[in-house]
CSV table of C-alpha atoms in Angstrom, one decimal:
chain,number,residue,atom,x,y,z
C,1,MET,CA,0.6,-11.6,-17.9
C,2,SER,CA,0.9,-14.0,-15.1
C,3,ARG,CA,-3.0,-13.9,-13.2
C,4,GLU,CA,-1.2,-12.5,-10.1
C,5,SER,CA,0.2,-10.2,-11.9
C,6,ASP,CA,-3.3,-8.9,-13.1
C,7,PHE,CA,-5.0,-8.9,-10.2
C,8,TYR,CA,-2.5,-6.1,-8.8
C,9,LEU,CA,-2.5,-4.8,-11.4
C,10,ARG,CA,-6.3,-5.0,-11.5
C,11,ARG,CA,-6.1,-4.3,-8.0
C,12,LEU,CA,-3.9,-0.3,-8.2
C,13,HIS,CA,-6.3,0.1,-11.4
C,14,SER,CA,-9.2,0.3,-8.9
C,15,LEU,CA,-7.3,2.1,-6.6
C,16,LEU,CA,-6.8,4.7,-8.5
C,17,GLY,CA,-9.9,5.3,-10.0
C,18,ILE,CA,-10.9,6.8,-6.8
C,19,ILE,CA,-8.0,7.6,-5.4
C,20,PRO,CA,-6.4,10.1,-7.6
C,21,VAL,CA,-8.6,9.9,-10.0
C,22,GLY,CA,-11.9,10.1,-8.7
C,23,LEU,CA,-11.0,13.2,-5.7
C,24,PHE,CA,-10.4,15.1,-9.4
C,25,LEU,CA,-13.7,14.9,-10.2
C,26,VAL,CA,-15.2,15.6,-8.6
C,27,GLN,CA,-13.0,18.3,-7.8
C,28,HIS,CA,-13.1,19.5,-11.0
C,29,LEU,CA,-16.9,19.5,-11.2
C,30,VAL,CA,-17.0,21.7,-8.2
C,31,ILE,CA,-15.1,24.3,-9.8
C,32,ASN,CA,-17.1,24.4,-13.1
C,33,HIS,CA,-19.6,25.0,-11.3
C,34,PHE,CA,-18.7,28.7,-10.0
C,35,ALA,CA,-19.0,29.5,-13.3
C,36,THR,CA,-23.1,29.1,-12.7
C,37,ARG,CA,-21.8,32.1,-10.1
C,38,GLY,CA,-21.2,33.9,-13.7
C,39,ALA,CA,-17.4,34.1,-15.1
C,40,GLU,CA,-15.5,36.5,-12.0
C,41,SER,CA,-16.6,33.6,-9.3
C,42,PHE,CA,-15.1,30.9,-11.9
C,43,ASN,CA,-12.5,32.6,-12.6
C,44,ALA,CA,-11.4,33.0,-9.6
C,45,ALA,CA,-12.0,29.5,-8.8
C,46,SER,CA,-9.8,28.4,-12.1
C,47,ASP,CA,-6.8,30.6,-11.6
C,48,PHE,CA,-7.1,29.1,-7.3
C,49,MET,CA,-6.7,26.2,-8.5
C,50,GLY,CA,-4.1,27.1,-11.3
C,51,ASN,CA,-1.7,29.0,-8.7
C,52,LEU,CA,-1.7,26.5,-6.0
C,53,PRO,CA,2.4,25.5,-5.3
C,54,PHE,CA,4.0,22.9,-6.7
C,55,VAL,CA,1.2,23.0,-9.8
C,56,LEU,CA,2.8,20.5,-11.8
C,57,PHE,CA,4.3,18.5,-9.3
C,58,LEU,CA,0.1,18.0,-8.6
C,59,GLU,CA,-0.6,17.8,-12.0
C,60,TRP,CA,2.4,15.3,-13.1
C,61,PHE,CA,1.9,12.7,-10.2
C,62,VAL,CA,-1.6,13.1,-8.6
C,63,ILE,CA,-3.8,13.8,-11.6
C,64,TYR,CA,-2.0,12.4,-15.7
C,65,LEU,CA,0.3,9.4,-14.5
C,66,PRO,CA,-3.2,7.9,-12.1
C,67,LEU,CA,-5.9,9.0,-15.0
C,68,MET,CA,-3.0,7.4,-18.1
C,69,PHE,CA,-2.4,3.7,-15.8
C,70,HIS,CA,-6.4,3.9,-14.9
C,71,ALA,CA,-7.3,5.3,-18.6
C,72,PHE,CA,-4.6,2.9,-20.7
C,73,TYR,CA,-5.3,-0.7,-18.7
C,74,GLY,CA,-8.9,-0.2,-18.1
C,75,VAL,CA,-8.8,-0.4,-21.9
C,76,TYR,CA,-6.9,-4.0,-21.9
C,77,ILE,CA,-9.1,-4.7,-19.7
C,78,ALA,CA,-11.7,-3.4,-22.0
C,79,PHE,CA,-10.8,-5.3,-25.2
C,80,THR,CA,-10.3,-8.5,-22.6
C,81,ALA,CA,-14.1,-8.4,-21.3
C,82,LYS,CA,-16.5,-10.7,-21.8
C,83,ASN,CA,-20.5,-9.4,-21.5
C,84,ASN,CA,-22.5,-11.2,-22.1
C,85,VAL,CA,-26.1,-9.0,-21.4
C,86,GLN,CA,-27.5,-11.0,-24.4
C,87,ARG,CA,-27.9,-14.4,-22.3
C,88,TYR,CA,-27.8,-13.2,-18.5
C,89,GLY,CA,-29.2,-9.7,-18.7
C,90,THR,CA,-28.9,-8.9,-15.2
C,91,PHE,CA,-28.9,-5.5,-14.2
C,92,ARG,CA,-25.4,-5.8,-12.7
C,93,ASN,CA,-23.9,-7.3,-16.4
C,94,TRP,CA,-25.3,-4.5,-17.5
C,95,MET,CA,-23.4,-2.5,-14.9
C,96,PHE,CA,-20.4,-3.8,-16.4
C,97,MET,CA,-21.1,-3.8,-20.1
C,98,LEU,CA,-21.7,-0.1,-20.2
C,99,GLN,CA,-18.1,0.9,-17.0
C,100,ARG,CA,-16.6,-1.1,-19.9
C,101,ILE,CA,-18.1,1.2,-22.8
C,102,THR,CA,-18.1,4.5,-20.7
C,103,GLY,CA,-14.9,3.5,-20.2
C,104,VAL,CA,-13.8,4.0,-24.2
C,105,LEU,CA,-15.5,6.6,-24.5
C,106,LEU,CA,-13.7,8.4,-21.6
C,107,VAL,CA,-10.4,8.2,-23.1
C,108,VAL,CA,-11.5,10.5,-26.2
C,109,PHE,CA,-13.3,12.6,-24.3
C,110,ILE,CA,-10.6,13.9,-21.8
C,111,ALA,CA,-8.1,14.2,-24.8
C,112,TRP,CA,-9.7,16.1,-26.2
C,113,HIS,CA,-10.9,18.3,-23.7
C,114,ILE,CA,-7.1,18.0,-22.2
C,115,TYR,CA,-6.0,19.5,-26.1
C,116,GLN,CA,-9.1,21.6,-25.5
C,117,THR,CA,-7.9,24.1,-22.5
C,118,ARG,CA,-4.4,22.5,-20.7
C,119,ILE,CA,-2.3,22.1,-24.1
C,120,GLN,CA,-3.7,25.6,-25.6
C,121,LYS,CA,-3.3,26.6,-22.7
C,122,ALA,CA,0.5,25.1,-23.1
C,123,LEU,CA,0.3,27.6,-26.3
C,124,GLY,CA,-0.6,30.8,-24.7
C,125,ALA,CA,-3.7,30.2,-24.5
C,126,GLU,CA,-6.1,31.4,-21.6
C,127,VAL,CA,-7.9,29.0,-19.6
C,128,ASN,CA,-11.6,30.6,-18.8
C,129,PHE,CA,-14.9,31.8,-18.8
C,130,ASP,CA,-14.6,33.1,-22.2
C,131,MET,CA,-13.0,29.9,-23.5
C,132,MET,CA,-15.1,28.3,-22.1
C,133,ALA,CA,-18.6,29.8,-23.9
C,134,ASP,CA,-16.3,29.8,-27.0
C,135,ILE,CA,-16.1,25.9,-27.0
C,136,PHE,CA,-19.9,25.6,-25.6
C,137,SER,CA,-20.6,27.7,-28.7
C,138,SER,CA,-20.7,24.6,-31.4
C,139,PRO,CA,-23.6,22.7,-30.9
C,140,PHE,CA,-21.6,19.4,-31.7
C,141,MET,CA,-19.4,20.3,-28.7
C,142,LEU,CA,-22.2,20.8,-25.9
C,143,VAL,CA,-23.4,18.1,-27.1
C,144,PHE,CA,-19.8,16.1,-26.9
C,145,TYR,CA,-19.7,17.0,-23.1
C,146,ILE,CA,-22.8,16.5,-21.3
C,147,VAL,CA,-22.2,13.1,-22.7
C,148,GLY,CA,-18.9,13.3,-21.5
C,149,VAL,CA,-19.8,14.3,-18.2
C,150,LEU,CA,-21.9,12.4,-18.0
C,151,ALA,CA,-19.7,8.9,-18.6
C,152,ALA,CA,-17.6,10.3,-16.7
C,153,THR,CA,-20.3,10.9,-13.2
C,154,PHE,CA,-21.5,6.8,-14.5
C,155,HIS,CA,-17.8,5.5,-14.3
C,156,LEU,CA,-17.5,7.0,-11.4
C,157,ALA,CA,-20.4,6.6,-9.5
C,158,ASN,CA,-20.3,2.3,-11.0
C,159,GLY,CA,-16.4,2.1,-10.3
C,160,LEU,CA,-17.4,3.3,-6.5
C,161,TRP,CA,-19.4,0.3,-6.6
C,162,SER,CA,-17.0,-2.0,-7.8
C,163,PHE,CA,-14.6,-1.2,-5.5
C,164,LEU,CA,-16.2,-1.8,-2.4
C,165,VAL,CA,-17.2,-5.2,-3.7
C,166,THR,CA,-13.3,-5.6,-5.0
C,167,TRP,CA,-11.9,-4.0,-1.9
C,168,GLY,CA,-14.4,-6.6,0.5
C,169,VAL,CA,-15.8,-3.6,2.5
C,170,THR,CA,-19.3,-4.5,1.1
C,171,GLN,CA,-19.5,-8.6,1.2
C,172,SER,CA,-23.5,-9.0,1.5
C,173,PRO,CA,-25.7,-9.5,-0.8
C,174,ARG,CA,-27.8,-6.5,1.9
C,175,SER,CA,-24.8,-4.6,1.9
C,176,GLN,CA,-24.4,-4.2,-2.6
C,177,LYS,CA,-28.1,-3.8,-2.9
C,178,ILE,CA,-27.7,-0.7,-0.6
C,179,VAL,CA,-24.1,0.8,-1.2
C,180,SER,CA,-26.5,0.1,-5.2
C,181,TYR,CA,-29.4,3.0,-3.9
C,182,ILE,CA,-26.2,5.1,-3.0
C,183,THR,CA,-23.9,4.6,-5.7
C,184,ILE,CA,-27.4,5.4,-8.2
C,185,GLY,CA,-27.6,9.3,-5.9
C,186,ILE,CA,-24.4,10.1,-6.8
C,187,PHE,CA,-24.2,10.3,-10.1
C,188,ILE,CA,-27.4,12.1,-10.1
C,189,ILE,CA,-25.7,14.3,-8.1
C,190,LEU,CA,-22.7,14.4,-9.8
C,191,SER,CA,-24.5,14.6,-13.2
C,192,VAL,CA,-26.4,17.9,-12.9
C,193,ILE,CA,-23.8,19.5,-10.6
C,194,GLY,CA,-21.5,18.8,-14.5
C,195,ILE,CA,-24.6,19.6,-16.3
C,196,GLN,CA,-25.5,22.9,-14.3
C,197,SER,CA,-21.9,24.1,-14.8
C,198,ILE,CA,-21.9,23.2,-19.2
C,199,PHE,CA,-25.3,24.8,-19.8
C,200,ALA,CA,-23.3,28.2,-16.9
C,201,PHE,CA,-21.0,28.9,-20.0
C,202,VAL,CA,-24.5,28.8,-23.0
């Protein structure tokens, strides 16, 4: 692969990670959080999203295709990246390595989540509060989903920091430090929303 091709693919990978994949993650977490208000609220929110106009078009062109490109090219980046935390154990080097680790973990987690929900729906199952409660009745699945949500929120928050640097929005060390604190806050807020949603089904 030429340097120019790699440059543009990495830029596309970075952009899709925030828009639309990152925005979809936030929306997905917010919809799931309706479970904290009870089964009826969650089912109503889920039904609303599932009955949007052009839902298949939106799912494939706004979610699945961008997500697949971001995931598969991200795995390529993860396995070709040179991690040097043993020599340079700086905060950003650790964040760089964790970004790659969570990315690979998320490929497994998202594939399984899609199988348990979207594919099961295509086979005739109903995606509702009871389905999720049944999934989380397994202690293994409960832990698996908690780890998956934390990996997703970290990956998005840290990816946002990288996105702003990559696209030249934050160039000075001071601006990058400020955004570090902001993205840590985003990680904490989204993680709380996600974990609360999971335990609402238990």
